[in-house]
Coordinates of C-alpha atoms in Angstrom, one line a residue:
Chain A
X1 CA -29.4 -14.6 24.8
X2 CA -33.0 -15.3 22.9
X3 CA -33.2 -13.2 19.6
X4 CA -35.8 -10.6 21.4
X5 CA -33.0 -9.5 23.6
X6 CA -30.3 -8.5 21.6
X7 CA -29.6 -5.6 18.5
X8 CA -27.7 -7.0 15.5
X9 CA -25.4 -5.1 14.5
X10 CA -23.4 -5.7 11.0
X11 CA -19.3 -4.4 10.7
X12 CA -17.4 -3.6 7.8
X13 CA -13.7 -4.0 9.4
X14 CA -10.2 -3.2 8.1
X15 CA -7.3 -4.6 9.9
X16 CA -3.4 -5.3 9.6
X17 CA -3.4 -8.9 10.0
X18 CA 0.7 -8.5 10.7
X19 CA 0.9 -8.2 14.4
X20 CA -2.3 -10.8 15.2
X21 CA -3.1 -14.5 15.5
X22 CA -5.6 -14.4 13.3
X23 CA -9.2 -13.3 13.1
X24 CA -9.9 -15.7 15.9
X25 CA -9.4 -15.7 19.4
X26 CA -6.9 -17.9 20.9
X27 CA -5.0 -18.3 23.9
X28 CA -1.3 -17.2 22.9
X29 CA -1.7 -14.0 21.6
X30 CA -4.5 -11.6 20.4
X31 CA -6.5 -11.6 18.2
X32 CA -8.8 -9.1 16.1
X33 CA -11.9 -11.2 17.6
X34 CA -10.7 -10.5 20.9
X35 CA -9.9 -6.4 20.0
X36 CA -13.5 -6.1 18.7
X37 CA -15.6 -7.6 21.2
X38 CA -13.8 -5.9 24.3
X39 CA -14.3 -2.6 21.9
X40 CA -17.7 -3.3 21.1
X41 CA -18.3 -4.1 25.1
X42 CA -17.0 -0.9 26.1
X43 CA -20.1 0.7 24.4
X44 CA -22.2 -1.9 26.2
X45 CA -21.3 -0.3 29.7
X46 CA -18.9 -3.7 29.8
X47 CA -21.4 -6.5 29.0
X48 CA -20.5 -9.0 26.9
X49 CA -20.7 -8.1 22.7
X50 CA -20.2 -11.8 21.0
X51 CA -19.3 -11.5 17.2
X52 CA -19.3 -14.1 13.9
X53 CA -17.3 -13.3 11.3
X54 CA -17.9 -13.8 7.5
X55 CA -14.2 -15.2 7.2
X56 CA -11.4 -15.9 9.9
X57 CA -8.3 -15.3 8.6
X58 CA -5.2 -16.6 9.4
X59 CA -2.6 -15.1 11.4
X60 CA -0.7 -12.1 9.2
X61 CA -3.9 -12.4 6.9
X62 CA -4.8 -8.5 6.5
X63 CA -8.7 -7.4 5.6
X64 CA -9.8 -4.2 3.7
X65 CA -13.4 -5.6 3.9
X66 CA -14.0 -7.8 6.6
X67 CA -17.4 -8.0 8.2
X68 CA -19.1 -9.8 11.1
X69 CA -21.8 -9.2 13.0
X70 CA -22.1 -8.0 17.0
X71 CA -25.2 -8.6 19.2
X72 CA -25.7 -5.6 21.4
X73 CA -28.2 -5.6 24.4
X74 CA -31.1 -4.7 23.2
X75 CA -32.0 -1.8 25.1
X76 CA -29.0 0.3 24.8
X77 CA -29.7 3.2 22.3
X78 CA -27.4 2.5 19.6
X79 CA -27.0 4.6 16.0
X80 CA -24.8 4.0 12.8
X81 CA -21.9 6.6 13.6
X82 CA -21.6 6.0 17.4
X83 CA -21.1 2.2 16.5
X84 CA -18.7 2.9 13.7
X85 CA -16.7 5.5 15.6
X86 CA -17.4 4.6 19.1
X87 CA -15.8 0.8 18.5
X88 CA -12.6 2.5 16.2
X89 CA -12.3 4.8 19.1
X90 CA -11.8 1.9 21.5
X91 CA -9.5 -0.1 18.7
X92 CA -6.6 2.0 19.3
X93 CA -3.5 2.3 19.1
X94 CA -4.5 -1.2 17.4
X95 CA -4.6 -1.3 13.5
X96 CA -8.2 -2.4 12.9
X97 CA -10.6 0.3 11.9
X98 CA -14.7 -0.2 11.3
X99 CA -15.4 1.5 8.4
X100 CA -19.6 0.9 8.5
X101 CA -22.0 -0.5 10.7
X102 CA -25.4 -1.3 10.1
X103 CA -28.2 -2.2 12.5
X104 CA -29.4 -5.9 11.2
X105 CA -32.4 -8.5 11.9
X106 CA -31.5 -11.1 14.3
X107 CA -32.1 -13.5 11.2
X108 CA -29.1 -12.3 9.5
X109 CA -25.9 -13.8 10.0
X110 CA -22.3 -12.8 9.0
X111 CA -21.2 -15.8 8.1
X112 CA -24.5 -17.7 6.4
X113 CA -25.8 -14.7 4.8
X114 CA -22.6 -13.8 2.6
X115 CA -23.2 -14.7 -1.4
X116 CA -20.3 -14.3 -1.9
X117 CA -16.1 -13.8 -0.3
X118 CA -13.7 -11.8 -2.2
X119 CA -10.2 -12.1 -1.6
X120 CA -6.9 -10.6 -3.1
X121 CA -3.6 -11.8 -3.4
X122 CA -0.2 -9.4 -3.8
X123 CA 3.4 -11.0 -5.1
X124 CA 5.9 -8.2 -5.5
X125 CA 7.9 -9.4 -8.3
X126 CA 11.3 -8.1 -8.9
X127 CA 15.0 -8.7 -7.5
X128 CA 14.5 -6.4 -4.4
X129 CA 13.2 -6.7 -1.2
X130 CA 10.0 -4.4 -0.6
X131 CA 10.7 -0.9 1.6
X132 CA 7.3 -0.1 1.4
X133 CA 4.8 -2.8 1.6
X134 CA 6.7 -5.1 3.9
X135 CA 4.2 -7.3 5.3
X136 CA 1.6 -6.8 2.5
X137 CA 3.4 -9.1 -0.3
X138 CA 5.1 -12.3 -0.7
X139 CA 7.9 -11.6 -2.5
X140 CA 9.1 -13.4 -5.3
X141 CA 12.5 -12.6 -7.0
X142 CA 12.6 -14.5 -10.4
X143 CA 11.0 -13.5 -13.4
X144 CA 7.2 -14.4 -13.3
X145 CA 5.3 -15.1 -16.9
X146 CA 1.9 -14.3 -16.2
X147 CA 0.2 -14.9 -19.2
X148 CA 1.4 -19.0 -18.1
X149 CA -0.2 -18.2 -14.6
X150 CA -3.4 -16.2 -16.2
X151 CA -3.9 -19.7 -18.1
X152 CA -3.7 -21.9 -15.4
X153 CA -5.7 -20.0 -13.3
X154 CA -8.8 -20.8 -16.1
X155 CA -8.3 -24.4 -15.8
X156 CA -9.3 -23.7 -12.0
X157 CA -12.4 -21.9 -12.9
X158 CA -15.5 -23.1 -12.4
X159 CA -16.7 -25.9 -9.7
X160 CA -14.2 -28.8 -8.8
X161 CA -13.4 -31.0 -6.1
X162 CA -10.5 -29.0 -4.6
X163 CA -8.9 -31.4 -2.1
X164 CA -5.4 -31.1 -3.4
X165 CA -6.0 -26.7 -2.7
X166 CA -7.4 -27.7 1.0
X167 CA -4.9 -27.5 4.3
X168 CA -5.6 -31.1 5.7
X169 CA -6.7 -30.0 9.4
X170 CA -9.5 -28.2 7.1
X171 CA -12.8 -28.7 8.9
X172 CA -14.9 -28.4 5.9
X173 CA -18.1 -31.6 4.7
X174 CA -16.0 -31.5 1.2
X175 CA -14.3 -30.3 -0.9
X176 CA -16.3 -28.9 -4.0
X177 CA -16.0 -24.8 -4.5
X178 CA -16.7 -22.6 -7.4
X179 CA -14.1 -20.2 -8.6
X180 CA -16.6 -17.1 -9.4
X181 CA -13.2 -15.2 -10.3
X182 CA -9.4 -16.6 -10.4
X183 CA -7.0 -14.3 -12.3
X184 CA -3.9 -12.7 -12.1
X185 CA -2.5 -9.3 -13.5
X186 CA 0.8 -7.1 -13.2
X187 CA 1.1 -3.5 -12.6
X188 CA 4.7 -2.7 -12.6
X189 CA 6.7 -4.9 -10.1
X190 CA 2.9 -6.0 -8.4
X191 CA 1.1 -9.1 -9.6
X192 CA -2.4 -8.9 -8.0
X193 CA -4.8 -12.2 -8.1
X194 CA -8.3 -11.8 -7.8
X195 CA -10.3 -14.8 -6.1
X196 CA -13.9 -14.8 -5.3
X197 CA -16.3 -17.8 -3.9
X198 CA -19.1 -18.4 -1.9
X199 CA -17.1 -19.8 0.2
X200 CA -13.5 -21.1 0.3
X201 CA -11.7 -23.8 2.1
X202 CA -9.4 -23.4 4.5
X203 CA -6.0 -21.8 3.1
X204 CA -7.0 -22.7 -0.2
X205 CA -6.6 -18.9 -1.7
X206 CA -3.0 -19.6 -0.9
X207 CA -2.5 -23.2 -1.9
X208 CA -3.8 -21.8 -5.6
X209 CA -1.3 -18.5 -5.3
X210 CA 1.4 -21.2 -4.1
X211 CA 0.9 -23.6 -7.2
X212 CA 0.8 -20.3 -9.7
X213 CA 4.1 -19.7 -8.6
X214 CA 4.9 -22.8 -9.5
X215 CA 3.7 -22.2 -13.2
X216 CA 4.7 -18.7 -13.1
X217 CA 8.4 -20.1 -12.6
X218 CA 8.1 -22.5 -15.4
X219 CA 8.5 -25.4 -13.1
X220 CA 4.6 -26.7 -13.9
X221 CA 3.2 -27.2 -17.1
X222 CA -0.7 -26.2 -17.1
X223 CA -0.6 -30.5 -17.6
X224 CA 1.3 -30.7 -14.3
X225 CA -2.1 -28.1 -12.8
X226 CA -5.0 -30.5 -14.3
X227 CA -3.3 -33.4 -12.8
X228 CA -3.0 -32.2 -9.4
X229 CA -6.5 -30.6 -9.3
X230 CA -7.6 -34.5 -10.4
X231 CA -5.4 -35.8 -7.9
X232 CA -7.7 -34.7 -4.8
X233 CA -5.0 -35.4 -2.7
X234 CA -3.3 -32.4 -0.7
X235 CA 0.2 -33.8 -1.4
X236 CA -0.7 -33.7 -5.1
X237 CA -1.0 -29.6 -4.9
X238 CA 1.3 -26.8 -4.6
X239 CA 2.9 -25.3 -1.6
X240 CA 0.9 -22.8 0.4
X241 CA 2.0 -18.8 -0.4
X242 CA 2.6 -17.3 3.2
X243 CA 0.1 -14.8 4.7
X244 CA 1.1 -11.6 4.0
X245 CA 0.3 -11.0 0.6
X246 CA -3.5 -12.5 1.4
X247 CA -6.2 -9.6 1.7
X248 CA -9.9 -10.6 2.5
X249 CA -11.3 -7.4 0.2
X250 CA -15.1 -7.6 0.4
X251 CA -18.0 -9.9 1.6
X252 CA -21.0 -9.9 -0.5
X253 CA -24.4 -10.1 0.8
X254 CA -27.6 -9.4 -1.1
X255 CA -28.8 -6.9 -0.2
X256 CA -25.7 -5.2 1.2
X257 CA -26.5 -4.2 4.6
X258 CA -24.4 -1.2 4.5
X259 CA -25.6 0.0 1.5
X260 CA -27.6 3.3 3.1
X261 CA -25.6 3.7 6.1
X262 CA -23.9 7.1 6.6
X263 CA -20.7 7.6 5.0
X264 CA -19.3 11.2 6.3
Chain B
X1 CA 38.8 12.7 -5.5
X2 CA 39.1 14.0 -8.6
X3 CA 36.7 12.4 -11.8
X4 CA 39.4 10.0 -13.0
X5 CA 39.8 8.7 -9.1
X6 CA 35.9 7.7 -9.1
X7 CA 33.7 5.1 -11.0
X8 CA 29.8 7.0 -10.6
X9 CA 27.1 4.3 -10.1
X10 CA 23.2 5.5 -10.1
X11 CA 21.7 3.7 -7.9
X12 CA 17.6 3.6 -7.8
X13 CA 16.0 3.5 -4.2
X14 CA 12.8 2.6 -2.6
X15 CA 12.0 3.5 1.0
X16 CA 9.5 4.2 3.7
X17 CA 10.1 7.5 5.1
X18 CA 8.5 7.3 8.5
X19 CA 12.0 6.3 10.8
X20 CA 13.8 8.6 8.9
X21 CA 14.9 12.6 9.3
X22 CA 14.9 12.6 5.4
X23 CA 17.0 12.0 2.9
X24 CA 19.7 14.5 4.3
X25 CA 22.1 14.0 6.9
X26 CA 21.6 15.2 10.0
X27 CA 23.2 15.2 13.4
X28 CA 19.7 14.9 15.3
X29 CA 18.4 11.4 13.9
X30 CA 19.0 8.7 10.7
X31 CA 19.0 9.9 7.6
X32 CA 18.5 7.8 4.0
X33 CA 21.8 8.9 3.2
X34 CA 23.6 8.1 5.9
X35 CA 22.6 4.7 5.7
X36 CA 22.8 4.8 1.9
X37 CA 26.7 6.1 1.9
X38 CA 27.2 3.5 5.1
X39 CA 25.8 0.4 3.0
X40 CA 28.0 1.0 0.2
X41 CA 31.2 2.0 1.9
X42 CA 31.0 -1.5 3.2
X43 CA 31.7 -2.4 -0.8
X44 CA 34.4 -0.3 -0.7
X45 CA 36.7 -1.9 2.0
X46 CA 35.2 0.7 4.0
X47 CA 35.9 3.8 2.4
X48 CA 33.9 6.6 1.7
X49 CA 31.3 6.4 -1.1
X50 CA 29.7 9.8 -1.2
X51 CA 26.2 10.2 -2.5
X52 CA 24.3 13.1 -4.4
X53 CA 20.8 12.6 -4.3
X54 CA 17.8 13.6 -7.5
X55 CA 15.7 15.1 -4.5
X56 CA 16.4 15.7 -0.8
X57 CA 12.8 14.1 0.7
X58 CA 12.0 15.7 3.6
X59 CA 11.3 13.6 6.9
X60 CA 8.5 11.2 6.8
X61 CA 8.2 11.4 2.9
X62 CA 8.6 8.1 0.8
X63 CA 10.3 7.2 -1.9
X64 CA 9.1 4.2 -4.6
X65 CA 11.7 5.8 -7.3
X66 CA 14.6 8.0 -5.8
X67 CA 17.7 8.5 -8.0
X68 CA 21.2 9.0 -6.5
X69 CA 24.6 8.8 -7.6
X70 CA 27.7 7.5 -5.4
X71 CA 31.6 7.8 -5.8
X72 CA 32.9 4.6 -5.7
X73 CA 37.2 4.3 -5.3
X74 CA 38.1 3.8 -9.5
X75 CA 40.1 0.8 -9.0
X76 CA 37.0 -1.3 -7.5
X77 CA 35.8 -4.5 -9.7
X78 CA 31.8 -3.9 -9.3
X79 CA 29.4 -5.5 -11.9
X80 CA 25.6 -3.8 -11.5
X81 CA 24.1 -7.0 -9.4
X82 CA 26.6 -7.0 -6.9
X83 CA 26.5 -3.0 -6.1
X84 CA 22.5 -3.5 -6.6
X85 CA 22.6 -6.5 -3.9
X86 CA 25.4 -5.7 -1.8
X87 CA 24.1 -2.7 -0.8
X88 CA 20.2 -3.9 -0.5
X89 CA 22.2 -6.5 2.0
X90 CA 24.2 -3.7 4.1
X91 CA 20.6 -1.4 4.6
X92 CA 18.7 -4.0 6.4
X93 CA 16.9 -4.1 8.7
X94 CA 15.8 -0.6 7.4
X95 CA 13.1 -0.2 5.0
X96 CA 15.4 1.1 2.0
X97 CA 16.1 -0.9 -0.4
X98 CA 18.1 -0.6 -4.1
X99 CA 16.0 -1.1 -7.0
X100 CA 18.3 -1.2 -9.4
X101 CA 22.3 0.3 -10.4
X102 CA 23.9 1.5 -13.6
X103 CA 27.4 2.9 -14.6
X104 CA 27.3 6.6 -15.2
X105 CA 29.5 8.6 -16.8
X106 CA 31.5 11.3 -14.2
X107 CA 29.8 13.8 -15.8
X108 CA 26.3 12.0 -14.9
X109 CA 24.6 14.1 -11.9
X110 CA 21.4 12.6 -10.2
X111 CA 20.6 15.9 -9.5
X112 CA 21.2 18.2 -12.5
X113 CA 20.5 15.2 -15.3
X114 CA 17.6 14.7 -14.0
X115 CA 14.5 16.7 -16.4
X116 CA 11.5 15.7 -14.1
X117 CA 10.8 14.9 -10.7
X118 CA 7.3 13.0 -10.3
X119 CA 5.7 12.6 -7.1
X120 CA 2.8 11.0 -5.8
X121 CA 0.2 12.2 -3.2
X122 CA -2.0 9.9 -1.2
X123 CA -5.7 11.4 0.9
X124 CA -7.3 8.4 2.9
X125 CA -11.2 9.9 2.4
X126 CA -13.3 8.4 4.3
X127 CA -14.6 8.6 8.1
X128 CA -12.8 5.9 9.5
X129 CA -8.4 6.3 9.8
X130 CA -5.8 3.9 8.1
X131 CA -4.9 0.3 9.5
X132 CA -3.8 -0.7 6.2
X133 CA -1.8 2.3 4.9
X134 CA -0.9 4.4 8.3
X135 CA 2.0 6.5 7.7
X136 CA 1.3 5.9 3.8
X137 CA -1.7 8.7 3.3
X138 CA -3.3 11.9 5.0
X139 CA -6.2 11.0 6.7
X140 CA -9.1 13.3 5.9
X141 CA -12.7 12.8 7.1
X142 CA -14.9 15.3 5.7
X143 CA -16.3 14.4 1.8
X144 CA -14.3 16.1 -0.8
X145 CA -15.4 17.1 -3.9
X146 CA -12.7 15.7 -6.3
X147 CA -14.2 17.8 -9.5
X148 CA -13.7 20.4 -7.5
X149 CA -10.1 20.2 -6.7
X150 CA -9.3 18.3 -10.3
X151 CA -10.7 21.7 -11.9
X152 CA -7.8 23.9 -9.5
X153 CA -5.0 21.8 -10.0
X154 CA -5.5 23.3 -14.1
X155 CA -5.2 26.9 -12.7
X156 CA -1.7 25.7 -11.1
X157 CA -0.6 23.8 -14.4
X158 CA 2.4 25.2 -16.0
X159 CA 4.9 28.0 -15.8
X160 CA 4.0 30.4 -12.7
X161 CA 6.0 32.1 -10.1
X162 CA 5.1 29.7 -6.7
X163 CA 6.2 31.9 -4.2
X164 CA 2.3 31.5 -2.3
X165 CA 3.6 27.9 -2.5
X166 CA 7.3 27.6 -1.3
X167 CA 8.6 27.2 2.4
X168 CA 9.8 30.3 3.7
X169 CA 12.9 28.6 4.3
X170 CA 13.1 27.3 0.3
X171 CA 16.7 28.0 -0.5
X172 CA 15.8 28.3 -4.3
X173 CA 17.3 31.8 -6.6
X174 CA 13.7 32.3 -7.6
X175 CA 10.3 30.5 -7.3
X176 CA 9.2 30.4 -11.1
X177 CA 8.6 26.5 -11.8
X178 CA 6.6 24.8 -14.1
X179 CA 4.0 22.1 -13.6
X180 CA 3.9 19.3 -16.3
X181 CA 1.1 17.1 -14.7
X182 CA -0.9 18.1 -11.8
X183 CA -4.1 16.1 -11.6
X184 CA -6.3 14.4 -8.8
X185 CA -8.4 10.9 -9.2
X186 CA -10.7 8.6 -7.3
X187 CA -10.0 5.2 -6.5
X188 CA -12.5 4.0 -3.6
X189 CA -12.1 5.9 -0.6
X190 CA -8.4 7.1 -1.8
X191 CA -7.7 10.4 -3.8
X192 CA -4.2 10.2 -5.6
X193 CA -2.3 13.6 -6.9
X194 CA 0.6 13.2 -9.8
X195 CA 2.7 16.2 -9.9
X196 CA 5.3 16.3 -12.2
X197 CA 8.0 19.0 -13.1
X198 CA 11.4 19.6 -13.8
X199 CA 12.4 21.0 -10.6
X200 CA 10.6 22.1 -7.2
X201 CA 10.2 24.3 -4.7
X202 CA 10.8 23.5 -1.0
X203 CA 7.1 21.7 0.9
X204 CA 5.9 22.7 -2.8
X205 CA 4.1 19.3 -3.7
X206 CA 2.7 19.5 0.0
X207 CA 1.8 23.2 0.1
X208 CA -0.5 22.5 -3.1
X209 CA -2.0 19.4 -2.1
X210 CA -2.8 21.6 1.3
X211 CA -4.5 24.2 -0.7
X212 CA -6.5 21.4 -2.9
X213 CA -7.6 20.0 0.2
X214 CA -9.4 23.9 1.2
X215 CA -10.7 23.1 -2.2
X216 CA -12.5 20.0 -1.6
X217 CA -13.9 20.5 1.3
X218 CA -15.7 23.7 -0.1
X219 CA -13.6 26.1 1.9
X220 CA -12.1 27.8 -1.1
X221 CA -12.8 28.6 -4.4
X222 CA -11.4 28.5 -7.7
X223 CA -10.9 32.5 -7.8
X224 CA -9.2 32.0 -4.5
X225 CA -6.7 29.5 -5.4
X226 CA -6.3 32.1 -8.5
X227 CA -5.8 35.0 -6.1
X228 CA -3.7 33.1 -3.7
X229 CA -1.1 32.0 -6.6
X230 CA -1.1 35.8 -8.3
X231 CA -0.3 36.9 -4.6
X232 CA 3.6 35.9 -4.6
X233 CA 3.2 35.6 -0.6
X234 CA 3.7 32.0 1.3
X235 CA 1.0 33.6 3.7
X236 CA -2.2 33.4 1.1
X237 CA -1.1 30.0 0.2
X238 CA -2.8 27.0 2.1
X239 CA -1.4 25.0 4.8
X240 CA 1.3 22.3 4.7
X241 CA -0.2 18.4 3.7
X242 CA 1.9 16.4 6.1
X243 CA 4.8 14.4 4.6
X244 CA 3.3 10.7 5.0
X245 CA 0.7 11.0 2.0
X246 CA 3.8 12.2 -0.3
X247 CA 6.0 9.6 -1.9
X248 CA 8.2 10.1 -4.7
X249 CA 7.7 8.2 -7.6
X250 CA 10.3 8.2 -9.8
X251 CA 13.0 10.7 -11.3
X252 CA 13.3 11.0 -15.3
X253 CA 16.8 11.4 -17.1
X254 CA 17.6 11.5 -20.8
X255 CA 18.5 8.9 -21.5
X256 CA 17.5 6.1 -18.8
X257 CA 20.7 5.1 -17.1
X258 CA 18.6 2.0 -16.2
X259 CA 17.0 1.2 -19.3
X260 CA 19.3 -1.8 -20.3
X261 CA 20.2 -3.1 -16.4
X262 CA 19.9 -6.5 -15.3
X263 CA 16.4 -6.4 -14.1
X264 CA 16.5 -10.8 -12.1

């Protein structure tokens, strides 16, 4: 469709990533791609709602902040609260939720326009098993020191040529990022890492959560860290943290599109 | 058995109440303490290994720090990992989990050591449900005004006689309890309660947070909640918050019985 004929429409999503293959659609299973558009198409008297998204997470990736956007036809008569709740209505009994919509220009674009992507990352940290937050944290039974991890996590500060944090089917021109925010802090059994880029590469939140373990364990020296990150070789890095403890938190975009939208 | 027949181990627990009838036994579903007692008999060559529990959670209500106690035959050679361990191994699949065991004297009772009980209330506030945290929080749409309700959880602080907020059914001599933390804060589009006391009444956690909610949605004010607590009646107390936004955090003895436990 030419710009004239559809609305834009902008999404903040929450989803449990566990019981999905990922963000994007796919063949062998469902997706929340899928689960959004056949939502969205339902207010669309059944046409076709195509969506970009600011992130696609992996399968068993959860998101408390997603966002993508939705072109609408553009003659339906569409408002904030019937998107928002018309859409989570047509979500169930699946858990993904929109929490905000906002209409949008045509110009503006999920994926291009976000400044910046903010991502957390759980480890539950002690000898037992989690009861409640099975499937939201990779757990970890030895003794973690985090003021080693909190250290290694400056040396990846900053903008580098990440190769040795990339998956190698990554899709990606190259590999230089900036690390807005890499840190790590414990509350009780729960070390949380905050990670915010532009942009990332693909599974490179967990490749850096994978190689803190690593430090955290006292099997790398912050040595062992500056020579992998020099390396730019994949094999060089650590191993990648599984899905479940990865959260995509927010999507920044300036301005914030849903910054006036209704909130009751 | 007689106390020279026994060797008393505390055992910590965490566990997600949803599949669960409660902590009790029951003939009409699974309890936590059915598979509790089950788990460790299996330590015991399969003899009984009964269990008295800090507090008897109702169905659907979590637990991130319970407190029990089991009888385990005297002659048994069990070292605090193994008990800790072996019975984490013999509760899965379920979502219960042991935290951590200690040694108690015979004369040790998780229920009358204990000197406070603190629980933990969760409201999901916003317009849109939970895909994260279903079965973890109430869902309430409407705005609440948390001043509000952080200004009537001081009128309920300290000693007063609860009957307005006990379950008809409470078994307790007398309703007189006192309230050594009950506060309210923000955090995003989640509202957290800490209650703490000695001892509670029966739905008394959940019959409070149901009259806080009347609160904060403007429904009642602060010389109502006064009236409703000087009233001794179940009737002018609010309504019962359901049992998935309550979770009980931890159980308080003096001393610790887990302060110097293996903790890897």
């Amino acid at each position: 469709m030419a710009p004239e004929d559809v609305q834009r429409w902008a999404v903040k999503i929450e989803y449990d990533g566990t019981p999905f293959v990922g963000w994007q659609r796919q063949k062998n299973g469902l997706s929340v791609q899928e689960l959004l558009e056949t939502a969205a198409s339902h207010l669309a008297g059944g046409l076709a709602v195509p969506s970009i998204t600011a992130g696609r997470t992996d399968a068993g990736v959860h998101a408390s902040g997603q966002v993508a956007h939705l072109d609408f036809p553009a003659g339906l008569p569409l408002v904030e609260r019937a998107v928002r709740d018309g859409i989570s209505f047509h979500l169930k009994p699946y858990p993904v939720v929109v929490l905000a919509a906002a209409r949008v220009s045509p110009s503006w674009n999920a994926r291009f326009s976000a400044v910046k992507r903010r991502y957390r990352y759980r480890i539950l940290n002690r000898p037992g098993r989690a009861a409640l937050d099975v499937n939201r944290v990779w757990h970890v039974k030895f003794p973690m020191d985090v003021g080693a991890m909190q250290e290694a996590t400056r040396l990846l500060l900053g903008t580098h040529d990440f190769t040795s944090f990339r998956a190698t089917s990554c899709q990606a021109k190259h590999a230089i990022r900036t690390l807005e925010r890499f840190d790590v802090t414990r509350e009780g059994d729960v070390l949380t890492f905050h990670v915010e880029a532009r942009s990332f590469l693909h599974h490179q939140v967990r490749n850096l959560v994978g190689t803190m373990k690593l430090v955290g364990g006292g099997h790398w020296s912050l040595a062992r860290v500056r020579e992998a990150l020099e390396a730019r070789d994949r094999r060089a890095g650590g191993p990648t943290a599984p899905a479940e403890g990865l959260c995509l938190a927010g999507v920044n975009y300036d301005p914030d599109p849903f910054a006036l939208v209704a909130s009751d």
